[in-house]
Short mmCIF file of C-alpha atoms in Angstrom, two decimals:
data_model
loop_
_atom_site.label_atom_id
_atom_site.label_comp_id
_atom_site.label_asym_id
_atom_site.label_seq_id
_atom_site.Cartn_x
_atom_site.Cartn_y
_atom_site.Cartn_z
CA UNK A 7 48.65 -12.26 17.78
CA UNK A 8 48.90 -11.39 22.35
CA UNK A 9 46.77 -13.74 24.46
CA UNK A 10 47.46 -11.84 27.79
CA UNK A 11 49.60 -9.30 29.29
CA UNK A 12 50.69 -9.61 32.76
CA UNK A 13 52.43 -7.20 35.18
CA UNK A 14 54.55 -8.93 38.20
CA UNK A 15 56.16 -7.79 40.82
CA UNK A 16 59.59 -8.94 42.17
CA UNK A 17 57.51 -11.23 44.44
CA UNK A 18 55.79 -12.99 41.58
CA UNK A 19 52.29 -11.19 42.85
CA UNK A 20 49.80 -10.46 40.21
CA UNK A 21 49.29 -6.40 39.71
CA UNK A 22 48.09 -6.17 35.83
CA UNK A 23 46.30 -9.29 34.07
CA UNK A 24 43.86 -8.75 30.99
CA UNK A 25 43.60 -12.25 29.11
CA UNK A 26 42.38 -11.11 25.74
CA UNK A 27 41.61 -14.71 23.75
CA UNK A 28 40.17 -17.79 25.41
CA UNK A 29 42.97 -19.67 24.58
CA UNK A 30 44.80 -18.58 27.11
CA UNK A 31 43.68 -19.55 31.32
CA UNK A 32 43.98 -18.04 34.48
CA UNK A 33 46.82 -21.03 35.02
CA UNK A 34 48.38 -18.61 33.06
CA UNK A 35 49.65 -16.71 35.45
CA UNK A 36 51.03 -19.10 38.09
CA UNK A 37 52.96 -20.85 35.17
CA UNK A 38 54.69 -18.51 34.58
CA UNK A 39 55.16 -16.94 38.47
CA UNK A 40 56.72 -20.83 39.73
CA UNK A 41 58.93 -21.42 36.34
CA UNK A 42 60.73 -18.35 35.80
CA UNK A 43 59.42 -15.73 38.40
CA UNK A 44 60.21 -18.44 41.49
CA UNK A 45 62.41 -20.56 39.47
CA UNK A 46 65.38 -22.24 41.33
CA UNK A 47 67.91 -21.10 38.53
CA UNK A 48 67.69 -18.01 36.84
CA UNK A 49 65.99 -18.07 33.59
CA UNK A 50 67.85 -16.12 30.64
CA UNK A 51 65.91 -16.67 27.97
CA UNK A 52 63.89 -13.79 27.59
CA UNK A 53 61.39 -16.54 25.67
CA UNK A 54 59.71 -19.18 27.84
CA UNK A 55 57.80 -22.10 26.32
CA UNK A 56 55.40 -23.84 29.13
CA UNK A 57 52.92 -26.53 28.47
CA UNK A 58 53.01 -25.61 24.69
CA UNK A 59 51.96 -22.04 25.11
CA UNK A 60 54.94 -19.12 25.00
CA UNK A 61 55.59 -16.13 27.75
CA UNK A 62 57.76 -13.41 26.23
CA UNK A 63 59.10 -10.81 29.31
CA UNK A 64 61.22 -7.99 29.69
CA UNK A 65 61.83 -7.12 33.50
CA UNK A 66 62.49 -3.47 34.35
CA UNK A 67 63.22 -3.25 37.78
CA UNK A 68 61.60 -5.55 40.69
CA UNK A 69 58.71 -5.68 37.62
CA UNK A 70 58.20 -8.15 35.40
CA UNK A 71 55.77 -7.90 32.25
CA UNK A 72 54.99 -10.87 30.10
CA UNK A 73 52.65 -11.23 27.18
CA UNK A 74 51.59 -14.61 26.69
CA UNK A 75 50.39 -16.34 23.33
CA UNK A 76 49.73 -19.57 22.20
CA UNK A 77 50.14 -19.30 18.23
CA UNK A 78 53.16 -19.11 16.22
CA UNK A 79 54.22 -14.84 16.82
CA UNK A 80 57.12 -12.33 15.46
CA UNK A 81 58.85 -12.65 18.77
CA UNK A 82 60.24 -8.71 17.33
CA UNK A 83 57.19 -7.29 16.82
CA UNK A 84 56.31 -8.85 20.86
CA UNK A 85 59.11 -7.65 22.71
CA UNK A 86 59.75 -4.22 20.09
CA UNK A 87 55.26 -3.92 21.44
CA UNK A 88 56.57 -4.34 25.21
CA UNK A 89 58.87 -1.66 25.02
CA UNK A 90 56.48 0.82 23.82
CA UNK A 91 53.98 -0.23 26.73
CA UNK A 92 56.95 0.70 29.29
CA UNK A 93 57.57 3.64 26.70
CA UNK A 94 53.52 4.99 27.05
CA UNK A 95 52.85 4.26 30.59
CA UNK A 96 56.49 6.58 31.52
CA UNK A 97 55.12 8.94 29.96
CA UNK A 98 51.95 8.90 32.12
CA UNK A 99 53.60 8.38 34.89
CA UNK A 100 57.12 8.50 35.33
CA UNK A 101 58.93 5.69 36.63
CA UNK A 102 58.22 1.89 36.49
CA UNK A 103 57.44 0.70 39.87
CA UNK A 104 55.32 -1.37 42.35
CA UNK A 105 53.90 1.69 43.75
CA UNK A 106 53.20 3.60 40.48
CA UNK A 107 51.71 1.20 38.72
CA UNK A 108 49.63 0.32 41.80
CA UNK A 109 48.52 4.03 41.98
CA UNK A 110 48.07 3.59 38.03
CA UNK A 111 45.85 0.81 37.89
CA UNK A 112 42.82 2.07 36.05
CA UNK A 113 44.69 4.06 33.95
CA UNK A 114 46.67 1.69 32.75
CA UNK A 115 43.36 -1.20 32.20
CA UNK A 116 41.94 2.19 29.53
CA UNK A 117 45.57 2.34 28.02
CA UNK A 118 45.25 -1.47 27.25
CA UNK A 119 42.12 -1.41 26.53
CA UNK A 120 43.59 0.95 23.15
CA UNK A 121 46.73 -0.58 22.63
CA UNK A 122 45.23 -4.06 22.28
CA UNK A 123 42.28 -4.94 19.83
CA UNK A 124 41.58 -8.74 20.80
CA UNK A 125 45.61 -9.33 20.73
CA UNK A 126 45.97 -7.42 18.40
CA UNK A 127 47.97 -4.04 18.66
CA UNK A 128 46.43 -0.94 17.36
CA UNK A 129 48.42 1.84 18.53
CA UNK A 130 51.43 2.66 20.81
CA UNK A 131 52.17 6.68 19.89
CA UNK A 132 52.11 8.49 22.90
CA UNK A 133 50.79 11.57 21.39
CA UNK A 134 47.36 10.33 19.64
CA UNK A 135 46.78 8.19 22.81
CA UNK A 136 47.00 11.06 25.44
CA UNK A 137 44.23 12.56 22.92
CA UNK A 138 41.68 9.93 23.56
CA UNK A 139 42.83 9.10 27.12
CA UNK A 140 43.43 12.54 28.72
CA UNK A 141 43.75 11.67 32.44
CA UNK A 142 46.82 12.01 34.17
CA UNK A 143 49.24 9.38 36.00
CA UNK A 144 49.15 10.67 39.77
CA UNK A 145 52.65 11.60 39.54
CA UNK A 146 51.56 15.10 36.98
CA UNK A 147 50.37 17.50 39.01
CA UNK A 148 48.27 19.29 35.90
CA UNK A 149 45.37 17.77 33.38
CA UNK A 150 45.86 18.46 29.54
CA UNK A 151 43.13 20.15 28.65
CA UNK A 152 40.66 17.44 26.97
CA UNK A 153 41.38 17.40 22.87
CA UNK A 154 39.45 17.48 19.22
CA UNK A 155 39.30 13.48 19.13
CA UNK A 156 37.93 13.62 15.69
CA UNK A 157 40.36 16.01 14.23
CA UNK A 158 43.12 13.81 15.34
CA UNK A 159 40.99 10.29 14.68
CA UNK A 160 40.48 11.95 11.11
CA UNK A 161 43.68 14.44 10.13
CA UNK A 162 46.83 14.03 8.98
CA UNK A 163 49.24 14.88 12.18
CA UNK A 164 48.13 12.30 14.73
CA UNK A 165 51.36 12.75 16.69
CA UNK A 166 50.61 16.81 17.19
CA UNK A 167 47.54 18.05 18.69
CA UNK A 168 46.35 21.27 17.78
CA UNK A 169 45.66 24.27 19.87
CA UNK A 170 49.05 24.24 21.54
CA UNK A 171 49.59 27.52 22.92
CA UNK A 172 52.57 28.89 25.05
CA UNK A 173 53.58 31.86 26.26
CA UNK A 174 57.42 31.83 25.05
CA UNK A 175 58.03 29.70 22.15
CA UNK A 176 61.09 27.79 22.72
CA UNK A 177 62.89 24.93 20.95
CA UNK A 178 66.16 22.60 22.93
CA UNK A 179 68.05 20.52 19.71
CA UNK A 180 71.02 17.97 22.15
CA UNK A 181 72.88 16.59 19.72
CA UNK A 182 74.52 13.54 21.50
CA UNK A 183 76.95 11.09 20.02
CA UNK A 184 78.61 8.12 21.21
CA UNK A 185 83.00 6.77 20.79
CA UNK A 186 83.47 3.39 20.53
CA UNK A 187 86.72 2.05 20.54
CA UNK A 188 88.64 -0.94 20.51
CA UNK A 189 92.05 -1.44 21.13
CA UNK A 190 94.83 -3.72 21.25
CA UNK A 191 97.53 -4.21 23.81
CA UNK A 192 100.50 -2.81 21.06
CA UNK A 193 98.22 0.26 20.37
CA UNK A 194 96.45 -0.69 17.95
CA UNK A 195 92.70 0.53 16.85
CA UNK A 196 91.19 -2.57 15.99
CA UNK A 197 87.53 -1.22 15.55
CA UNK A 198 86.14 2.29 15.99
CA UNK A 199 82.87 4.14 15.06
CA UNK A 200 81.07 6.97 16.55
CA UNK A 201 76.85 6.54 17.03
CA UNK A 202 74.68 9.09 18.05
CA UNK A 203 71.35 11.02 17.90
CA UNK A 204 69.57 14.04 17.29
CA UNK A 205 66.79 14.51 20.46
CA UNK A 206 64.55 18.06 20.28
CA UNK A 207 62.80 19.46 22.92
CA UNK A 208 59.97 21.60 21.36
CA UNK A 209 57.43 24.20 23.21
CA UNK A 210 56.22 25.92 19.63
CA UNK A 211 51.90 27.09 19.44
CA UNK A 212 50.47 25.82 17.19
CA UNK A 213 51.38 23.72 14.43
CA UNK A 214 54.45 25.35 13.07
CA UNK A 215 57.34 23.80 10.43
CA UNK A 216 60.66 23.27 10.75
CA UNK A 217 63.74 23.07 8.62
CA UNK A 218 67.06 21.72 9.44
CA UNK A 219 70.12 21.40 8.42
CA UNK A 220 73.11 19.72 8.66
CA UNK A 221 76.76 20.12 7.78
CA UNK A 222 75.59 21.37 4.11
CA UNK A 223 74.09 19.65 1.54
CA UNK A 224 73.53 15.50 0.95
CA UNK A 225 76.53 13.57 -0.82
CA UNK A 226 75.65 10.37 -2.27
CA UNK A 227 77.94 8.16 -2.24
CA UNK A 228 78.31 5.82 -5.88
CA UNK A 229 76.01 2.89 -5.01
CA UNK A 230 73.58 5.73 -4.14
CA UNK A 231 72.70 5.16 -0.43
CA UNK A 232 72.54 8.49 0.94
CA UNK A 233 74.99 9.92 3.69
CA UNK A 234 75.71 13.46 5.59
CA UNK A 235 78.49 15.33 4.64
CA UNK A 236 79.62 18.21 5.73
CA UNK A 237 82.00 19.17 2.06
CA UNK A 238 80.48 21.48 -0.20
CA UNK A 239 81.42 19.72 -3.04
CA UNK A 240 80.94 15.70 -4.18
CA UNK A 241 84.54 15.33 -3.93
CA UNK A 242 85.80 15.75 -0.41
CA UNK A 243 89.16 16.10 -1.36
CA UNK A 244 88.63 19.35 -3.40
CA UNK A 245 86.70 20.69 -1.01
CA UNK A 246 89.71 20.86 1.82
CA UNK A 247 86.57 20.26 4.85
CA UNK A 248 85.98 17.79 7.12
CA UNK A 249 83.71 15.24 5.93
CA UNK A 250 81.05 13.48 8.02
CA UNK A 251 79.37 10.04 6.79
CA UNK A 252 76.73 8.64 7.87
CA UNK A 253 76.07 4.86 7.47
CA UNK A 254 72.76 4.66 8.05
CA UNK A 255 69.93 6.64 10.71
CA UNK A 256 66.57 6.79 10.86
CA UNK A 257 64.06 9.62 11.67
CA UNK A 258 60.99 10.16 13.60
CA UNK A 259 57.58 9.86 11.77
CA UNK A 260 57.40 13.63 11.96
CA UNK A 261 60.04 13.72 8.88
CA UNK A 262 59.37 14.48 5.52
CA UNK A 263 60.51 11.52 3.69
CA UNK A 264 59.89 12.95 0.06
CA UNK A 265 61.61 16.76 1.55
CA UNK A 266 64.12 14.99 2.52
CA UNK A 267 64.97 12.85 -0.82
CA UNK A 268 64.03 15.78 -3.03
CA UNK A 269 65.31 19.08 -1.09
CA UNK A 270 68.34 17.15 0.85
CA UNK A 271 66.49 19.00 3.94
CA UNK A 272 65.14 17.71 7.32
CA UNK A 273 61.82 19.13 7.50
CA UNK A 274 58.59 17.65 9.70
CA UNK A 275 55.82 19.24 11.98
CA UNK A 276 57.70 18.57 15.55
CA UNK A 277 56.03 16.69 18.36
CA UNK A 278 54.26 18.81 21.57
CA UNK A 279 57.73 18.05 24.39
CA UNK A 280 60.40 16.02 23.54
CA UNK A 281 61.31 13.50 21.12
CA UNK A 282 64.26 11.50 19.63
CA UNK A 283 64.14 13.07 15.62
CA UNK A 284 66.57 11.50 14.46
CA UNK A 285 68.53 8.35 15.40
CA UNK A 286 71.69 7.70 13.71
CA UNK A 287 73.24 4.07 13.91
CA UNK A 288 76.60 4.23 12.31
CA UNK A 289 79.45 6.63 11.19
CA UNK A 290 82.31 6.31 9.86
CA UNK A 291 85.02 5.57 11.42
CA UNK A 292 88.29 3.19 10.51
CA UNK A 293 87.73 0.53 8.27
CA UNK A 294 86.77 -3.26 10.24
CA UNK A 295 86.39 -6.80 9.13
CA UNK A 296 83.90 -9.38 10.44
CA UNK A 297 84.80 -13.09 11.01
CA UNK A 298 82.80 -15.60 11.82
CA UNK A 299 84.68 -18.32 13.86
CA UNK A 300 83.58 -21.71 15.93
CA UNK A 301 86.22 -21.80 19.02
CA UNK A 302 85.73 -25.62 20.99
CA UNK A 303 87.68 -24.53 25.13
CA UNK A 304 89.44 -28.14 27.07
CA UNK A 305 89.05 -27.92 30.55
CA UNK A 306 92.44 -28.43 32.26
CA UNK A 307 93.16 -28.11 35.56
CA UNK A 308 96.13 -25.92 35.76
CA UNK A 309 96.58 -23.27 37.34
CA UNK A 310 96.66 -19.63 34.89
CA UNK A 311 98.64 -16.46 36.04
CA UNK A 312 95.58 -14.29 36.45
CA UNK A 313 95.59 -11.79 33.86
CA UNK A 314 94.70 -8.16 34.07
CA UNK A 315 90.72 -7.40 32.96
CA UNK A 316 90.36 -4.15 29.54
CA UNK A 317 90.47 -0.73 30.42
CA UNK A 318 87.63 1.48 30.19
CA UNK A 319 87.10 4.89 30.14
CA UNK A 320 84.55 7.01 30.72
CA UNK A 321 83.86 10.82 29.99
CA UNK A 322 81.50 13.54 28.61
CA UNK A 323 82.31 17.00 26.73
CA UNK A 324 80.98 19.48 24.81
CA UNK A 325 81.47 18.85 20.87
CA UNK A 326 80.33 16.08 18.13
CA UNK A 327 83.53 14.06 18.51
CA UNK A 328 82.77 13.18 14.37
CA UNK A 329 82.10 17.58 13.38
CA UNK A 330 78.35 16.51 12.99
CA UNK A 331 76.90 19.90 12.53
CA UNK A 332 74.35 22.03 12.60
CA UNK A 333 73.84 24.60 9.79
CA UNK A 334 70.60 25.90 10.39
CA UNK A 335 66.65 25.24 12.30
CA UNK A 336 64.21 27.40 11.10
CA UNK A 337 60.67 27.26 12.02
CA UNK A 338 57.42 29.07 10.10
CA UNK A 339 54.33 29.33 12.01
CA UNK A 340 51.80 31.82 9.45
CA UNK A 341 48.84 31.40 11.11
CA UNK A 342 49.66 32.67 14.65
CA UNK A 343 51.84 35.60 12.56
CA UNK A 344 55.40 34.25 14.53
CA UNK A 345 58.03 34.63 12.94
CA UNK A 346 61.54 32.43 13.26
CA UNK A 347 62.99 35.50 15.16
CA UNK A 348 60.52 35.12 17.51
CA UNK A 349 61.96 31.87 19.04
CA UNK A 350 63.79 30.66 21.42
CA UNK A 351 66.50 28.57 19.86
CA UNK A 352 69.63 26.59 21.65
CA UNK A 353 71.60 23.69 20.19
CA UNK A 354 73.74 21.92 22.49
CA UNK A 355 76.83 19.16 21.62
CA UNK A 356 77.55 16.55 23.87
CA UNK A 357 80.10 13.60 22.91
CA UNK A 358 80.04 10.33 25.19
CA UNK A 359 82.00 7.72 25.58
CA UNK A 360 80.17 4.20 24.45
CA UNK A 361 81.91 1.10 24.47
CA UNK A 362 85.49 2.51 25.07
CA UNK A 363 88.46 -0.24 25.85
CA UNK A 364 91.85 -1.27 26.11
CA UNK A 365 93.25 -4.63 26.35
CA UNK A 366 96.25 -5.43 28.12
#
């Protein structure tokens, strides 16, 4: 549980202050300012303990966001919650800055009342929050129509409100991949893998259902773990086609996992606007071995010859380096009487450099 939440600027001035529990006093605000923001030495740890009080803090640009508690809480949960708060605020008024926070402080307090209840996180989904808090940030020029709150609370689809209408139905899909490579001075590849994500922009009317196909079929390995492959046969060697094996992937909450496991297709009702449909943590590259070691360095006064730092590379190319392909993307909306052919669809592949270094 979280006892309080504070937002500071770079000078240590309090922009937002919300205390949820009685065990957190007003002196906690000053304690964080003095011991962290105005500390003589830079505080590198994201968790600071002051007088039996724990401060979990993150910094975005010149803004400090700190959660304070006297209980024994899960640190990973608190940081995940702080990142969600930043994501919610960005969806309402854009960039996190001192000016935007001051201009939208009333909106921020309303959001905190909905997100936290007596220190317990309740709801951080942006789509659901926008049905309760229809006020827009100052950055936005238009206001959304107030949705039916009752239907959103009791309905099964909390990430999309009903009654959305567009003059043109459009669907944009971006396949983003990041190539990670580490090469030795002798030209030997030490590690190589590709990570990526699928980002979708949905501007569809009604409550459409989308089906998304990747590289023909799902291939199950010997351990029973799911991996996506481009082969039409379970044996890649016999098919002769390139195989894309995904070690681990995460889907947005809108994806129907039951259909994914049975029909090997990604079926979902998309949220309105831009969202991350799928995140691929790792696509198989070359084999690698992990080694844990403890190294002690001895102090020396001798001069050492300057060694060249590793060479890094930045690039962006219009294709998927792993061979990841979208086979089909279909939209169904029977209630509003528009078909898949009436939807404007675009698929874009972008390959970027991740950690791409060569040691010298």
